[in-house]
Short mmCIF file of C-alpha atoms in Angstrom, two decimals:
data_model
loop_
_atom_site.label_atom_id
_atom_site.label_comp_id
_atom_site.label_asym_id
_atom_site.label_seq_id
_atom_site.Cartn_x
_atom_site.Cartn_y
_atom_site.Cartn_z
CA MET Z 2 -49.22 -33.89 -49.16
CA ASP Z 3 -45.49 -34.46 -49.65
CA PRO Z 4 -44.95 -34.98 -53.39
CA ILE Z 5 -42.73 -38.02 -52.74
CA ASN Z 6 -45.79 -39.79 -51.29
CA VAL Z 7 -47.34 -39.77 -54.74
CA ALA Z 8 -44.63 -42.09 -56.04
CA GLU Z 9 -45.34 -44.57 -53.27
CA ARG Z 10 -49.03 -44.69 -54.21
CA LEU Z 11 -48.19 -45.80 -57.73
CA GLY Z 12 -47.64 -49.38 -56.63
CA ARG Z 13 -47.01 -51.80 -59.49
CA TRP Z 14 -47.67 -49.30 -62.22
CA SER Z 15 -45.11 -50.78 -64.64
CA ALA Z 16 -46.25 -54.43 -64.51
CA GLY Z 17 -48.62 -54.20 -67.49
CA ARG Z 18 -48.00 -54.21 -71.22
CA GLY Z 19 -47.31 -51.15 -73.33
CA ALA Z 20 -45.10 -48.09 -73.29
CA LEU Z 21 -43.90 -47.04 -69.85
CA TYR Z 22 -45.28 -43.51 -70.18
CA ALA Z 23 -48.74 -44.91 -71.01
CA LEU Z 24 -48.62 -47.29 -68.02
CA LEU Z 25 -47.55 -44.46 -65.72
CA ALA Z 26 -50.27 -42.17 -67.01
CA ALA Z 27 -52.86 -44.94 -66.63
CA ARG Z 28 -51.93 -45.49 -62.99
CA LEU Z 29 -51.97 -41.77 -62.17
CA ARG Z 30 -55.30 -41.43 -63.99
CA ARG Z 31 -56.82 -44.18 -61.86
CA LEU Z 32 -55.52 -42.64 -58.62
CA ILE Z 33 -56.97 -39.27 -59.61
CA ASP Z 34 -60.34 -40.64 -60.73
CA ASP Z 35 -60.69 -42.79 -57.60
CA GLY Z 36 -59.97 -39.83 -55.33
CA GLU Z 37 -56.71 -41.25 -54.02
CA LEU Z 38 -54.98 -38.16 -55.38
CA PRO Z 39 -57.54 -35.43 -54.64
CA ALA Z 40 -57.76 -32.09 -56.38
CA GLY Z 41 -54.84 -29.83 -55.57
CA THR Z 42 -52.43 -32.63 -54.75
CA PRO Z 43 -48.89 -31.62 -55.77
CA LEU Z 44 -47.13 -34.09 -58.05
CA PRO Z 45 -43.36 -34.60 -58.01
CA PRO Z 46 -41.23 -32.69 -60.52
CA ASP Z 47 -40.27 -34.60 -63.66
CA ARG Z 48 -36.71 -35.31 -62.60
CA VAL Z 49 -37.65 -36.31 -59.04
CA LEU Z 50 -40.32 -38.79 -60.11
CA ALA Z 51 -38.10 -40.20 -62.85
CA SER Z 52 -35.30 -40.75 -60.36
CA THR Z 53 -37.65 -42.36 -57.85
CA LEU Z 54 -39.06 -44.75 -60.44
CA ALA Z 55 -35.70 -45.46 -62.11
CA VAL Z 56 -36.97 -44.39 -65.53
CA GLY Z 57 -35.95 -41.71 -67.98
CA ARG Z 58 -37.25 -38.19 -67.51
CA SER Z 59 -38.93 -38.37 -70.93
CA THR Z 60 -41.22 -41.14 -69.59
CA VAL Z 61 -42.56 -38.87 -66.85
CA VAL Z 62 -42.83 -35.85 -69.15
CA ALA Z 63 -44.85 -37.85 -71.68
CA ALA Z 64 -47.16 -39.20 -68.95
CA TYR Z 65 -47.72 -35.72 -67.51
CA ASP Z 66 -48.36 -34.28 -70.98
CA LEU Z 67 -51.00 -36.93 -71.62
CA LEU Z 68 -52.77 -36.27 -68.32
CA GLN Z 69 -52.60 -32.51 -68.91
CA SER Z 70 -54.25 -32.93 -72.31
CA GLU Z 71 -57.06 -34.85 -70.56
CA GLY Z 72 -57.54 -32.03 -68.05
CA ARG Z 73 -56.60 -34.18 -65.09
CA ILE Z 74 -53.50 -32.23 -64.05
CA VAL Z 75 -52.34 -28.63 -64.30
CA ARG Z 76 -48.73 -27.65 -65.03
CA ARG Z 77 -47.59 -24.08 -64.49
CA GLN Z 78 -44.10 -22.62 -64.67
CA GLY Z 79 -42.91 -21.76 -61.19
CA SER Z 80 -45.76 -23.47 -59.33
CA GLY Z 81 -45.18 -27.08 -60.36
CA THR Z 82 -47.63 -29.81 -61.28
CA ARG Z 83 -50.88 -30.46 -59.42
CA VAL Z 84 -54.05 -32.48 -59.77
CA ALA Z 85 -56.67 -30.30 -61.46
CA GLY Z 86 -59.54 -28.79 -59.47
CA ASN Z 87 -59.96 -27.16 -56.09
CA PRO Z 88 -58.54 -28.93 -53.01
CA LEU Z 89 -61.03 -31.24 -51.30
CA ALA Z 90 -61.11 -32.98 -47.96
CA ARG Z 91 -58.38 -35.57 -47.55
CA PRO Z 92 -59.23 -39.11 -48.72
CA ALA Z 93 -59.85 -42.02 -46.40
CA GLU Z 94 -56.83 -43.82 -45.00
CA THR Z 95 -55.40 -46.38 -47.40
CA THR Z 96 -52.25 -48.42 -47.48
CA SER Z 97 -49.55 -48.22 -50.11
CA ALA Z 98 -47.06 -50.38 -48.21
CA PRO Z 99 -45.21 -52.53 -50.78
CA VAL Z 100 -45.61 -55.71 -48.71
CA PHE Z 101 -49.37 -55.66 -49.30
CA LEU Z 102 -49.20 -55.14 -53.05
CA ASP Z 103 -48.92 -58.88 -53.77
CA LEU Z 104 -52.43 -59.12 -52.34
CA LEU Z 105 -53.96 -55.85 -53.53
CA GLU Z 106 -52.56 -55.81 -57.05
CA PRO Z 107 -51.70 -59.37 -58.11
CA GLN Z 108 -50.14 -59.73 -61.55
CA ALA Z 109 -50.16 -63.03 -63.44
CA ASN Z 110 -46.80 -62.38 -65.07
CA VAL Z 111 -45.00 -61.29 -61.89
CA ILE Z 112 -43.19 -63.67 -59.52
CA PRO Z 113 -44.06 -62.43 -56.02
CA LEU Z 114 -41.10 -62.46 -53.63
CA ALA Z 115 -42.42 -59.79 -51.27
CA CYS Z 116 -45.26 -61.18 -49.13
CA ALA Z 117 -44.20 -64.51 -47.62
CA ALA Z 118 -46.59 -67.22 -46.45
CA PRO Z 119 -47.11 -70.94 -47.21
CA ASP Z 120 -49.20 -71.32 -50.36
CA THR Z 121 -50.33 -74.93 -49.93
CA PRO Z 122 -52.44 -76.27 -47.03
CA PRO Z 123 -50.65 -79.25 -45.45
CA ALA Z 124 -52.39 -82.59 -45.24
CA GLU Z 125 -52.64 -82.25 -41.46
CA LEU Z 126 -54.87 -79.19 -41.85
CA THR Z 127 -57.36 -80.89 -44.15
CA GLU Z 128 -57.43 -83.85 -41.76
CA CYS Z 129 -58.28 -81.49 -38.91
CA TYR Z 130 -61.13 -79.96 -40.89
CA ALA Z 131 -62.48 -83.44 -41.54
CA ARG Z 132 -62.35 -84.27 -37.83
CA VAL Z 133 -64.44 -81.26 -36.80
CA LEU Z 134 -67.20 -81.73 -39.39
CA PRO Z 135 -69.30 -84.03 -37.14
CA GLU Z 136 -69.04 -81.52 -34.29
CA LEU Z 137 -70.02 -78.71 -36.63
CA ALA Z 138 -72.96 -80.70 -37.99
CA ALA Z 139 -74.20 -81.36 -34.45
CA THR Z 140 -73.98 -77.72 -33.35
CA THR Z 141 -77.22 -76.21 -32.06
CA SER Z 142 -78.13 -73.18 -29.92
CA ASP Z 143 -74.85 -71.48 -30.82
CA ILE Z 144 -74.81 -68.37 -33.03
CA GLY Z 145 -71.04 -68.65 -33.39
CA TYR Z 146 -70.10 -65.17 -32.18
CA TYR Z 147 -66.96 -65.35 -30.05
CA PRO Z 148 -65.15 -61.97 -29.85
CA THR Z 149 -62.48 -63.55 -27.65
CA GLY Z 150 -62.26 -66.68 -29.81
CA HIS Z 151 -63.84 -70.12 -29.66
CA PRO Z 152 -63.28 -71.66 -26.21
CA ARG Z 153 -61.77 -74.86 -27.66
CA LEU Z 154 -59.08 -72.92 -29.49
CA ARG Z 155 -58.35 -70.63 -26.56
CA HIS Z 156 -57.79 -73.69 -24.37
CA ALA Z 157 -55.60 -75.29 -27.05
CA ILE Z 158 -53.41 -72.18 -27.34
CA ALA Z 159 -53.09 -71.96 -23.56
CA GLU Z 160 -52.00 -75.61 -23.50
CA TYR Z 161 -49.47 -74.86 -26.27
CA TYR Z 162 -47.76 -72.32 -24.02
CA ARG Z 163 -47.97 -74.52 -20.94
CA ASN Z 164 -46.17 -77.25 -22.90
CA ARG Z 165 -43.42 -74.72 -23.55
CA GLY Z 166 -43.04 -74.10 -19.84
CA ILE Z 167 -45.11 -70.91 -19.59
CA PRO Z 168 -48.15 -71.12 -17.29
CA THR Z 169 -51.10 -69.79 -19.28
CA SER Z 170 -54.81 -69.77 -18.53
CA PHE Z 171 -57.78 -69.71 -20.87
CA GLU Z 172 -58.47 -66.10 -19.85
CA GLN Z 173 -55.02 -65.01 -21.08
CA VAL Z 174 -55.72 -65.85 -24.74
CA LEU Z 175 -57.54 -63.84 -27.39
CA VAL Z 176 -58.00 -65.42 -30.82
CA THR Z 177 -57.71 -63.04 -33.78
CA THR Z 178 -58.12 -63.16 -37.53
CA GLY Z 179 -54.41 -63.60 -38.16
CA GLY Z 180 -51.39 -61.93 -36.64
CA GLN Z 181 -52.09 -58.66 -38.47
CA GLN Z 182 -55.37 -58.17 -36.62
CA ALA Z 183 -53.60 -58.95 -33.36
CA LEU Z 184 -51.10 -56.14 -34.01
CA SER Z 185 -53.84 -53.74 -35.07
CA LEU Z 186 -55.84 -54.44 -31.91
CA LEU Z 187 -52.79 -53.92 -29.72
CA ALA Z 188 -52.00 -50.65 -31.48
CA ARG Z 189 -55.53 -49.43 -30.96
CA CYS Z 190 -55.51 -50.59 -27.33
CA PHE Z 191 -52.24 -48.97 -26.27
CA LEU Z 192 -51.68 -46.02 -28.60
CA GLN Z 193 -53.06 -42.54 -29.02
CA PRO Z 194 -52.03 -40.12 -31.78
CA GLY Z 195 -48.54 -38.86 -31.06
CA ASP Z 196 -47.61 -41.70 -28.70
CA ARG Z 197 -44.14 -43.16 -29.14
CA VAL Z 198 -43.34 -46.75 -30.06
CA LEU Z 199 -39.91 -48.35 -29.79
CA MET Z 200 -39.22 -51.06 -32.36
CA GLU Z 201 -36.34 -52.64 -34.21
CA ALA Z 202 -34.88 -51.03 -37.30
CA PRO Z 203 -35.44 -52.68 -39.69
CA SER Z 204 -38.58 -54.50 -38.65
CA SER Z 205 -41.85 -56.06 -39.75
CA PRO Z 206 -43.74 -53.91 -42.29
CA PRO Z 207 -47.19 -55.01 -41.04
CA ALA Z 208 -46.25 -53.86 -37.54
CA LEU Z 209 -45.04 -50.52 -38.85
CA GLU Z 210 -48.30 -50.16 -40.72
CA ALA Z 211 -50.39 -50.96 -37.64
CA PHE Z 212 -48.57 -48.47 -35.42
CA ARG Z 213 -48.55 -45.66 -37.94
CA ALA Z 214 -52.24 -46.24 -38.63
CA GLU Z 215 -52.82 -45.02 -35.06
CA ALA Z 216 -50.67 -41.93 -35.79
CA ALA Z 217 -47.93 -43.14 -33.44
CA VAL Z 218 -44.36 -41.85 -33.69
CA VAL Z 219 -41.99 -44.77 -34.24
CA HIS Z 220 -38.40 -44.72 -32.94
CA GLY Z 221 -36.04 -47.40 -34.20
CA LEU Z 222 -33.39 -49.30 -32.27
CA SER Z 223 -31.09 -52.06 -33.49
CA PRO Z 224 -32.53 -55.61 -33.63
CA GLY Z 225 -33.03 -56.91 -30.11
CA LEU Z 226 -33.78 -53.40 -28.78
CA PRO Z 227 -30.40 -52.75 -27.13
CA GLY Z 228 -30.47 -49.54 -25.13
CA LEU Z 229 -34.16 -49.98 -24.31
CA ALA Z 230 -33.82 -48.44 -20.86
CA ALA Z 231 -32.13 -45.27 -22.12
CA ALA Z 232 -34.57 -44.96 -25.03
CA ALA Z 233 -37.51 -45.38 -22.64
CA ARG Z 234 -36.23 -42.54 -20.46
CA GLU Z 235 -35.73 -40.30 -23.48
CA HIS Z 236 -38.91 -41.00 -25.44
CA ARG Z 237 -41.37 -42.23 -22.76
CA PRO Z 238 -42.89 -44.79 -25.17
CA ALA Z 239 -46.37 -46.22 -24.82
CA LEU Z 240 -45.26 -49.52 -26.34
CA ALA Z 241 -42.21 -51.50 -27.45
CA TYR Z 242 -42.19 -54.21 -30.12
CA VAL Z 243 -39.63 -56.92 -30.83
CA ILE Z 244 -39.27 -60.10 -32.91
CA PRO Z 245 -36.92 -62.27 -30.84
CA THR Z 246 -36.89 -65.38 -33.05
CA PHE Z 247 -36.08 -65.03 -36.78
CA GLN Z 248 -36.27 -61.28 -36.65
CA ASN Z 249 -38.07 -59.92 -39.68
CA PRO Z 250 -36.23 -59.15 -41.94
CA THR Z 251 -32.70 -59.90 -40.67
CA GLY Z 252 -33.40 -63.46 -39.45
CA SER Z 253 -31.48 -62.95 -36.21
CA VAL Z 254 -32.32 -64.91 -33.04
CA LEU Z 255 -31.89 -63.50 -29.52
CA SER Z 256 -30.01 -65.61 -26.98
CA PRO Z 257 -31.75 -66.73 -23.79
CA LEU Z 258 -29.67 -64.27 -21.73
CA THR Z 259 -30.58 -61.36 -24.01
CA ARG Z 260 -34.23 -62.37 -23.85
CA ARG Z 261 -34.18 -62.35 -20.06
CA ARG Z 262 -32.49 -58.96 -19.90
CA LEU Z 263 -34.89 -57.44 -22.43
CA ALA Z 264 -38.01 -58.72 -20.68
CA GLU Z 265 -36.76 -57.63 -17.27
CA THR Z 266 -35.71 -54.20 -18.55
CA ALA Z 267 -39.10 -53.56 -20.13
CA ALA Z 268 -40.82 -54.51 -16.87
CA ALA Z 269 -38.46 -52.33 -14.84
CA VAL Z 270 -39.06 -49.20 -16.95
CA GLY Z 271 -42.79 -49.87 -17.20
CA VAL Z 272 -43.02 -50.19 -21.00
CA PRO Z 273 -45.50 -52.77 -22.36
CA LEU Z 274 -43.41 -55.12 -24.50
CA VAL Z 275 -44.98 -56.94 -27.47
CA GLU Z 276 -43.07 -59.99 -28.68
CA ASP Z 277 -43.95 -61.21 -32.14
CA GLU Z 278 -43.66 -65.00 -32.32
CA VAL Z 279 -45.37 -65.42 -35.67
CA LEU Z 280 -42.17 -66.87 -37.19
CA ALA Z 281 -40.84 -68.66 -34.10
CA GLU Z 282 -41.75 -72.22 -35.18
CA LEU Z 283 -40.07 -71.92 -38.58
CA GLY Z 284 -36.62 -73.20 -37.69
CA PHE Z 285 -34.72 -75.42 -40.08
CA PRO Z 286 -33.88 -79.03 -39.08
CA GLY Z 287 -31.82 -79.09 -35.90
CA PHE Z 288 -32.96 -75.65 -34.70
CA ARG Z 289 -34.60 -75.59 -31.29
CA THR Z 290 -37.13 -72.81 -30.78
CA PRO Z 291 -36.10 -70.72 -27.74
CA GLN Z 292 -38.50 -69.88 -24.95
CA PRO Z 293 -40.61 -66.78 -25.53
CA LEU Z 294 -39.87 -63.56 -23.68
CA ALA Z 295 -43.04 -64.25 -21.71
CA ALA Z 296 -41.06 -66.95 -19.88
CA TYR Z 297 -39.09 -64.19 -18.17
CA SER Z 298 -41.82 -61.65 -17.37
CA ASP Z 299 -45.57 -61.80 -16.85
CA ALA Z 300 -45.85 -58.32 -18.35
CA VAL Z 301 -44.82 -59.43 -21.86
CA ILE Z 302 -47.57 -59.52 -24.51
CA THR Z 303 -47.09 -62.31 -27.08
CA VAL Z 304 -48.49 -62.43 -30.62
CA GLY Z 305 -48.71 -65.71 -32.54
CA SER Z 306 -50.24 -66.98 -35.77
CA LEU Z 307 -50.81 -70.06 -37.89
CA SER Z 308 -50.82 -68.14 -41.18
CA LYS Z 309 -47.03 -68.16 -41.52
CA THR Z 310 -46.39 -71.62 -40.12
CA VAL Z 311 -49.26 -73.64 -41.64
CA TRP Z 312 -50.99 -71.83 -44.51
CA GLY Z 313 -51.57 -68.19 -45.44
CA GLY Z 314 -55.28 -68.86 -45.90
CA LEU Z 315 -55.68 -70.11 -42.32
CA ARG Z 316 -56.43 -66.72 -40.78
CA ILE Z 317 -55.83 -67.70 -37.17
CA GLY Z 318 -53.75 -65.56 -34.84
CA TRP Z 319 -53.74 -64.80 -31.14
CA VAL Z 320 -52.58 -62.60 -28.31
CA ARG Z 321 -51.32 -64.03 -25.03
CA ALA Z 322 -51.33 -61.43 -22.26
CA ALA Z 323 -52.63 -60.66 -18.78
CA ALA Z 324 -56.35 -61.36 -18.44
CA PRO Z 325 -57.32 -57.65 -18.05
CA THR Z 326 -55.49 -56.81 -21.28
CA ILE Z 327 -57.25 -59.66 -23.09
CA ALA Z 328 -60.64 -58.42 -21.84
CA ARG Z 329 -59.89 -54.91 -23.08
CA LEU Z 330 -58.76 -56.18 -26.49
CA ALA Z 331 -61.93 -58.23 -26.81
CA ARG Z 332 -64.10 -55.16 -26.20
CA ILE Z 333 -62.19 -53.27 -28.90
CA ARG Z 334 -62.49 -56.16 -31.32
CA ALA Z 335 -66.22 -56.60 -30.76
CA VAL Z 336 -66.89 -53.17 -32.28
CA HIS Z 337 -65.38 -54.27 -35.60
CA ASP Z 338 -65.50 -58.08 -35.59
CA LEU Z 339 -67.88 -60.23 -33.55
CA GLY Z 340 -65.67 -63.26 -33.96
CA GLY Z 341 -63.66 -65.23 -36.46
CA ASP Z 342 -64.57 -68.21 -38.61
CA VAL Z 343 -65.72 -70.99 -36.26
CA PRO Z 344 -64.88 -73.99 -38.52
CA ALA Z 345 -61.35 -72.60 -38.97
CA GLN Z 346 -61.00 -72.16 -35.22
CA LEU Z 347 -62.18 -75.70 -34.51
CA ALA Z 348 -59.72 -77.06 -37.06
CA ALA Z 349 -56.97 -74.92 -35.54
CA ALA Z 350 -57.79 -76.30 -32.09
CA GLU Z 351 -57.26 -79.81 -33.49
CA LEU Z 352 -54.02 -78.71 -35.12
CA MET Z 353 -52.36 -76.90 -32.19
CA PRO Z 354 -51.11 -80.07 -30.44
CA ARG Z 355 -49.51 -81.13 -33.76
CA LEU Z 356 -48.06 -77.73 -34.68
CA ALA Z 357 -44.44 -78.53 -33.80
CA ALA Z 358 -44.63 -81.81 -35.72
CA VAL Z 359 -46.13 -80.13 -38.80
CA CYS Z 360 -43.42 -77.47 -38.80
CA ALA Z 361 -40.71 -80.11 -38.35
CA ARG Z 362 -42.06 -82.11 -41.31
CA LEU Z 363 -42.03 -79.05 -43.57
CA ALA Z 364 -38.68 -77.69 -42.37
CA PRO Z 365 -36.41 -79.73 -44.71
CA GLU Z 366 -38.22 -78.47 -47.79
CA ARG Z 367 -37.98 -74.84 -46.64
CA LYS Z 368 -34.28 -75.34 -45.92
CA ALA Z 369 -33.75 -76.81 -49.41
CA ARG Z 370 -35.48 -73.83 -51.02
CA HIS Z 371 -33.46 -71.42 -48.88
CA ASP Z 372 -30.26 -73.10 -50.04
CA HIS Z 373 -31.42 -73.16 -53.66
CA LEU Z 374 -32.20 -69.45 -53.85
CA ARG Z 375 -28.94 -68.50 -52.14
CA ALA Z 376 -27.02 -70.68 -54.59
CA GLU Z 377 -28.78 -69.12 -57.58
CA LEU Z 378 -28.13 -65.60 -56.30
CA ALA Z 379 -24.47 -66.44 -55.68
CA ARG Z 380 -24.18 -67.84 -59.22
CA LEU Z 381 -25.96 -65.05 -61.06
CA LEU Z 382 -25.39 -62.09 -58.74
CA PRO Z 383 -22.09 -62.75 -56.96
CA ASP Z 384 -21.78 -59.13 -55.77
CA TRP Z 385 -24.98 -59.39 -53.75
CA HIS Z 386 -24.70 -60.33 -50.08
CA ALA Z 387 -27.43 -62.76 -48.97
CA PRO Z 388 -26.50 -64.25 -45.56
CA GLU Z 389 -27.95 -67.61 -44.65
CA VAL Z 390 -30.50 -67.86 -41.86
CA ALA Z 391 -31.40 -70.65 -39.45
CA GLY Z 392 -35.08 -70.56 -40.31
CA SER Z 393 -37.99 -68.33 -41.31
CA GLN Z 394 -39.00 -67.62 -44.91
CA THR Z 395 -36.97 -64.67 -46.23
CA LEU Z 396 -33.48 -63.45 -47.09
CA TRP Z 397 -32.19 -59.97 -46.21
CA VAL Z 398 -30.04 -59.04 -49.19
CA ARG Z 399 -27.56 -56.15 -49.34
CA LEU Z 400 -27.03 -54.59 -52.75
CA PRO Z 401 -23.49 -53.52 -53.69
CA TYR Z 402 -24.71 -50.09 -54.89
CA GLY Z 403 -27.91 -48.20 -55.59
CA ASP Z 404 -30.99 -48.47 -53.42
CA GLY Z 405 -33.71 -51.04 -52.96
CA THR Z 406 -36.60 -48.73 -53.78
CA SER Z 407 -35.45 -47.77 -57.27
CA PHE Z 408 -34.19 -51.30 -57.96
CA ALA Z 409 -37.59 -52.73 -56.95
CA GLN Z 410 -39.12 -50.73 -59.80
CA ALA Z 411 -36.53 -52.11 -62.22
CA ALA Z 412 -37.12 -55.66 -60.95
CA LEU Z 413 -40.87 -55.26 -61.38
CA ARG Z 414 -40.40 -54.33 -65.01
CA HIS Z 415 -38.60 -57.67 -65.38
CA GLY Z 416 -41.43 -59.59 -63.71
CA VAL Z 417 -40.28 -59.93 -60.08
CA ALA Z 418 -41.82 -58.21 -57.04
CA ILE Z 419 -39.41 -57.62 -54.15
CA LEU Z 420 -39.58 -55.62 -50.94
CA PRO Z 421 -37.29 -52.55 -50.64
CA GLY Z 422 -35.44 -52.34 -47.34
CA SER Z 423 -36.22 -48.67 -46.74
CA GLY Z 424 -39.91 -49.47 -46.29
CA LEU Z 425 -39.06 -51.77 -43.36
CA ASP Z 426 -36.90 -49.30 -41.47
CA PRO Z 427 -38.50 -46.60 -39.29
CA THR Z 428 -35.19 -44.71 -39.15
CA GLY Z 429 -35.04 -44.30 -42.93
CA GLY Z 430 -32.05 -46.64 -43.16
CA SER Z 431 -31.63 -50.00 -44.92
CA ALA Z 432 -31.92 -48.29 -48.31
CA ASP Z 433 -29.24 -50.62 -49.72
CA HIS Z 434 -31.22 -53.77 -48.81
CA ILE Z 435 -34.07 -55.78 -50.28
CA ARG Z 436 -36.11 -58.63 -48.79
CA VAL Z 437 -37.04 -61.69 -50.86
CA HIS Z 438 -38.75 -64.90 -49.81
CA PHE Z 439 -37.74 -68.44 -50.77
CA LEU Z 440 -41.07 -70.29 -50.47
CA HIS Z 441 -41.59 -70.92 -54.19
CA PRO Z 442 -40.63 -74.25 -55.82
CA PRO Z 443 -37.00 -74.44 -57.03
CA ASP Z 444 -37.88 -73.90 -60.69
CA THR Z 445 -39.73 -70.68 -59.85
CA LEU Z 446 -36.87 -69.49 -57.63
CA THR Z 447 -34.42 -70.16 -60.48
CA GLU Z 448 -36.52 -68.07 -62.86
CA ALA Z 449 -36.89 -65.33 -60.26
CA ALA Z 450 -33.11 -65.18 -59.81
CA ARG Z 451 -32.63 -65.04 -63.58
CA ARG Z 452 -35.05 -62.11 -63.86
CA LEU Z 453 -33.38 -60.32 -60.96
CA ALA Z 454 -30.01 -60.76 -62.64
CA GLU Z 455 -31.36 -59.32 -65.88
CA ALA Z 456 -32.91 -56.39 -63.99
CA TRP Z 457 -29.59 -55.78 -62.22
CA ARG Z 458 -27.72 -55.83 -65.53
CA THR Z 459 -29.85 -52.97 -66.86
CA TYR Z 460 -30.24 -51.13 -63.54
CA ARG Z 461 -28.96 -47.58 -63.35
CA PRO Z 462 -29.32 -46.17 -59.84
CA PRO Z 463 -30.41 -42.57 -59.32
CA ALA Z 464 -27.80 -39.98 -58.43
CA ARG Z 465 -29.17 -39.86 -54.89
CA PRO Z 466 -30.85 -42.71 -52.97
CA VAL Z 467 -34.62 -42.70 -53.12
CA PRO Z 468 -36.12 -41.63 -49.75
CA ALA Z 469 -37.78 -44.29 -47.60
CA PRO Z 470 -41.48 -44.69 -48.41
CA PRO Z 471 -44.15 -43.88 -45.84
CA ALA Z 472 -45.86 -46.99 -44.49
CA LEU Z 473 -49.30 -45.40 -44.54
CA ALA Z 474 -50.61 -43.06 -47.19
CA ILE Z 475 -53.21 -40.62 -45.90
#
């Protein structure tokens, strides 16, 4: 195991109360006792770990000394520091991707700006649940297992695309438990260990996680995948992935001409192209959502979701693709998940015809919060560069110096969780960026900006930028 991976497994180690060395030792102790750091695992040298975590070397030395006194680690001159005991088989796959830490390790005193999703169900959703209750109460002779999704919702999603000018049949839709499951199913369907994937750099961390979970080799291109044809000839990828509307994290939007060229190029070189439309309906007032790439090629595979547009707790996603691909995905899904929540799917089927109206109603508030956070950052952190976007939920912020990974640790110690740019970039770039979301109420965003400013005031970057974290810890 690369010692730098150990630092990425630490997660939000510094968010508790007490001396930093004690918090660091406590986190390492838990990772060792839980088997996440098995016997024989090399730990980073004092100076390396201190630089990575943006703390003093004495903090790491004190933590290591404490763990050594407990017999959990062994330190020998010339051979470094390792977890005590004989090496064992490697642990099960787990994620240490920072974007998931809001969910895996929530902290009451931390303002989460990393994982973005609506936190309040809109009134339209509760109305839709109320409408389907009589149908649910009258259900008989139906065990509720639908690996491809409930027929009503599949028809509603197909109609959603037809209304956007894209002919779509019921057989071309697979309902999933959120967009993340859709990406995971596609990765499992198309990828074998060692296969290549072309994707934007930077790009969506959940997508990176899904592809790397299948042991794929990811090659990054600029947003919009320019040079796709040449990259396809060089790398012979099994899959390509793009976010054409409100690219995550940059917020860019591809023009109709660029969309056509991209879809046609992917078809010409024979590379399955996945377009992620999870954020596509999140335009601010006056923004008109462009047609999907699927409008220009039948070979495009489209992923959508209601979790980002409606409510994070509405775990409804989908894949729109050719019917044979949908059938294959359904067979893969059935092994792990016999079908999603039927009441949620029935409510989603009621909601789909109203989706554009719901998003339009909520757009002014999102725009106001976007403007508020940018104004607070400009007031308190004028050296930061936070370009405005035309929609979505996040800002892609460039720091004037230092790196996002070490600053994220400093920000966490001041009670704000942010997403370092290096973890979103398969090329190892974007180290000078962070991603923050603006979905909180204005008062919370004001406090978050104040804490970030205080963290920046005390921030001392390491001599060398911290390397990009691995998306999957194995």
